[in-house]
Coordinates of C-alpha atoms and ligand atoms in Angstrom, one line a residue:
M1 CA 34.3 -56.7 -41.2
A2 CA 33.9 -59.9 -39.5
F3 CA 36.2 -60.9 -36.6
D4 CA 36.5 -64.4 -34.9
V5 CA 37.2 -63.7 -31.5
S6 CA 38.8 -67.3 -30.9
S7 CA 41.3 -67.4 -33.5
S8 CA 41.9 -63.8 -34.2
K9 CA 42.5 -64.3 -38.0
S10 CA 40.0 -66.4 -39.9
P11 CA 37.3 -64.7 -41.8
F12 CA 33.6 -65.3 -41.0
N13 CA 32.5 -68.9 -42.0
A14 CA 30.3 -70.1 -39.3
S15 CA 26.8 -70.9 -40.8
T16 CA 23.6 -68.8 -39.8
E17 CA 22.2 -71.9 -38.5
R18 CA 24.4 -71.6 -35.4
V19 CA 23.6 -68.0 -34.6
E20 CA 20.5 -67.9 -32.3
R21 CA 21.3 -64.3 -30.8
V22 CA 23.0 -61.1 -32.2
L23 CA 23.4 -58.0 -30.0
C24 CA 24.2 -54.9 -31.9
F25 CA 25.8 -51.6 -30.1
T26 CA 25.6 -48.5 -32.1
A27 CA 26.4 -44.6 -31.0
H28 CA 23.0 -43.0 -32.1
P29 CA 19.4 -44.1 -33.1
D30 CA 19.5 -44.4 -36.9
D31 CA 23.4 -45.8 -37.0
I32 CA 22.1 -49.1 -37.2
D33 CA 19.5 -48.7 -39.5
F34 CA 22.0 -47.1 -42.2
G35 CA 24.6 -49.7 -41.2
A36 CA 22.9 -52.8 -41.0
A37 CA 19.3 -53.1 -41.6
G38 CA 19.5 -55.6 -44.6
T39 CA 21.8 -57.9 -42.6
I40 CA 19.5 -57.6 -39.7
A41 CA 16.2 -58.2 -41.7
A42 CA 18.0 -61.4 -43.0
W43 CA 18.9 -62.6 -39.5
T44 CA 15.4 -62.0 -38.1
A45 CA 13.8 -63.9 -41.2
A46 CA 15.9 -66.9 -40.5
G47 CA 14.4 -66.6 -36.7
V48 CA 17.6 -65.1 -35.1
Q49 CA 16.7 -62.9 -32.0
V50 CA 18.4 -59.7 -32.7
S51 CA 18.7 -57.0 -29.8
Y52 CA 20.1 -53.1 -30.1
C53 CA 21.8 -51.3 -27.7
I54 CA 22.2 -47.5 -28.6
M55 CA 24.6 -46.0 -26.3
T56 CA 23.6 -42.2 -26.6
D57 CA 20.4 -40.9 -26.8
G58 CA 21.0 -38.9 -30.1
D59 CA 20.0 -35.9 -28.5
A60 CA 22.4 -33.5 -30.6
G61 CA 21.2 -35.2 -33.9
G62 CA 18.9 -34.2 -36.6
F63 CA 19.1 -31.2 -38.8
D64 CA 15.7 -29.6 -38.1
P65 CA 15.7 -26.7 -35.2
V66 CA 12.1 -27.2 -34.4
D67 CA 11.0 -29.6 -31.6
R68 CA 14.4 -29.8 -30.2
E69 CA 13.0 -30.5 -26.7
R70 CA 11.3 -33.6 -28.0
I71 CA 14.3 -34.7 -30.0
I72 CA 15.1 -37.6 -27.9
E73 CA 11.6 -39.0 -27.7
L74 CA 11.1 -38.1 -31.3
R75 CA 14.4 -40.4 -32.1
A76 CA 13.5 -43.1 -29.7
E77 CA 10.1 -43.3 -31.5
E78 CA 11.7 -43.3 -34.9
Q79 CA 14.2 -46.0 -33.8
R80 CA 11.4 -48.4 -32.6
H81 CA 9.4 -48.0 -36.0
A82 CA 12.6 -48.7 -37.9
A83 CA 13.4 -51.6 -35.7
S84 CA 9.9 -53.3 -35.8
L85 CA 10.3 -52.9 -39.7
V86 CA 13.2 -55.5 -39.7
G87 CA 12.0 -57.6 -37.0
V88 CA 13.6 -56.2 -33.8
Q89 CA 11.7 -55.2 -30.4
D90 CA 14.6 -55.5 -27.9
I91 CA 16.1 -52.1 -27.7
H92 CA 18.3 -50.9 -24.8
Y93 CA 19.9 -47.4 -24.4
L94 CA 22.9 -46.6 -22.1
H95 CA 21.6 -42.7 -22.6
E96 CA 25.0 -41.3 -23.0
R97 CA 25.1 -37.8 -24.0
D98 CA 25.3 -37.3 -27.8
G99 CA 28.7 -36.3 -28.7
Y100 CA 30.3 -37.2 -25.5
L101 CA 30.7 -40.8 -25.5
E102 CA 33.8 -42.2 -24.6
P103 CA 35.2 -45.6 -24.1
T104 CA 35.2 -45.2 -20.0
H105 CA 35.1 -48.1 -17.7
E106 CA 31.7 -47.0 -16.4
V107 CA 30.4 -47.4 -20.3
I108 CA 32.6 -50.6 -21.0
K109 CA 31.1 -52.2 -17.8
R110 CA 27.5 -51.6 -18.8
V111 CA 28.7 -53.2 -22.4
V112 CA 29.8 -56.2 -20.4
E113 CA 26.7 -56.4 -18.4
L114 CA 24.6 -56.5 -21.4
I115 CA 26.6 -59.0 -23.6
R116 CA 26.7 -61.3 -20.4
R117 CA 23.0 -61.1 -19.8
I118 CA 22.1 -61.6 -23.5
R119 CA 24.9 -64.1 -24.3
P120 CA 24.9 -63.5 -28.2
Q121 CA 27.0 -65.6 -30.5
I122 CA 27.4 -62.3 -32.9
V123 CA 28.0 -58.6 -31.4
L124 CA 27.9 -56.2 -34.0
T125 CA 29.0 -52.8 -33.7
M126 CA 30.9 -49.8 -35.4
H127 CA 34.5 -49.7 -36.5
P128 CA 36.9 -48.1 -33.9
E129 CA 39.4 -47.0 -36.7
R130 CA 38.6 -43.8 -38.5
N131 CA 37.7 -43.9 -42.3
W132 CA 39.5 -41.2 -44.1
D133 CA 37.7 -41.9 -47.1
R134 CA 34.9 -40.4 -45.6
I135 CA 34.9 -39.1 -42.3
Q136 CA 31.2 -38.8 -41.6
K137 CA 31.2 -42.6 -41.1
S138 CA 33.7 -41.8 -38.3
H139 CA 31.8 -39.7 -36.0
P140 CA 33.6 -39.4 -32.7
D141 CA 30.9 -41.5 -31.1
H142 CA 30.8 -44.2 -33.5
L143 CA 34.9 -44.6 -33.0
A144 CA 34.2 -44.6 -29.0
A145 CA 31.4 -47.2 -29.5
G146 CA 33.5 -49.5 -31.3
E147 CA 36.6 -49.0 -28.8
A148 CA 34.4 -49.3 -25.9
V149 CA 32.5 -52.5 -27.3
T150 CA 35.8 -54.0 -28.2
R151 CA 37.5 -53.2 -24.9
A152 CA 34.6 -54.8 -23.4
I153 CA 34.7 -58.1 -25.2
Y154 CA 38.4 -58.6 -24.7
P155 CA 39.0 -59.1 -21.9
A156 CA 36.4 -58.4 -19.4
V157 CA 33.3 -60.1 -21.0
E158 CA 35.2 -63.6 -20.6
N159 CA 37.3 -62.7 -17.7
P160 CA 35.3 -63.6 -14.5
F161 CA 37.5 -61.3 -12.4
A162 CA 36.9 -58.3 -14.4
Y163 CA 34.2 -56.1 -12.8
P164 CA 33.5 -58.8 -10.2
E165 CA 30.2 -57.0 -9.0
L166 CA 28.6 -58.4 -12.4
A167 CA 29.6 -62.3 -11.9
E168 CA 28.5 -61.8 -8.0
A169 CA 25.1 -60.7 -9.4
G170 CA 24.9 -63.9 -11.4
L171 CA 26.2 -62.7 -14.8
Q172 CA 28.8 -65.3 -15.4
A173 CA 31.8 -64.6 -17.9
Y174 CA 31.2 -65.7 -21.5
K175 CA 33.4 -66.0 -24.6
L176 CA 31.9 -64.2 -27.4
P177 CA 32.5 -66.0 -30.7
W178 CA 32.3 -63.4 -33.2
L179 CA 32.4 -59.7 -33.5
W180 CA 31.2 -57.9 -36.6
F181 CA 32.1 -54.4 -37.6
I182 CA 30.2 -51.8 -39.7
S183 CA 31.6 -48.7 -41.1
S184 CA 35.1 -50.3 -41.4
P185 CA 38.1 -48.2 -43.4
G186 CA 37.5 -50.0 -46.7
S187 CA 40.8 -51.7 -46.9
L188 CA 39.7 -53.7 -43.7
E189 CA 36.7 -55.0 -45.3
N190 CA 36.5 -59.0 -45.1
H191 CA 32.7 -60.0 -45.0
F192 CA 29.8 -59.1 -47.3
V193 CA 26.1 -60.2 -46.6
D194 CA 23.9 -60.6 -49.6
V195 CA 20.8 -58.7 -48.7
T196 CA 19.1 -58.7 -52.2
D197 CA 16.0 -60.3 -50.5
H198 CA 15.7 -57.6 -47.9
V199 CA 16.1 -54.6 -49.9
D200 CA 12.4 -53.5 -49.5
Ligands
ZN301 ZN1 25.7 -41.9 -35.6

């Protein structure tokens, strides 16, 4: 689902030529790979700088009981590898605990901080509403990621008086043009990207 933050009604129609930077927020290492890898490969092939912010360490994930003490490191390695396959090197972590992500002000402030630092034309994140057709898409951390990022974008990213310590540190308010969601409830889908050239 693509959402024009400035008008709040028109579907996506901006040309990719205008997009120089994209910042993706997901809950776990691997969400972005399942959710948008083809779209990201198309962006990086077009010269767009794409950054990831993974909000938890994914420490409760994986299905293998072996190597649990290495799980964070292992998933970070896998995320680095998956990102490099689609042309992404810039990966940030918020290091929240897997399964415990909430849209707290502490999390929202760190989201605001990163958006103001990178100043992307598109933020891509997970949809904050539950998909009743397939609840695995709507892990509570996914909903929390989408909610935290959406709350950050309006009003805090564009409001210089929200978290004033950020502006004092030189991170000025910024009006984001586009917010894109993956894993939307089906009835809300309004944008599709042709990834035929990037399926491999
Ligand atoms: Zn996930």
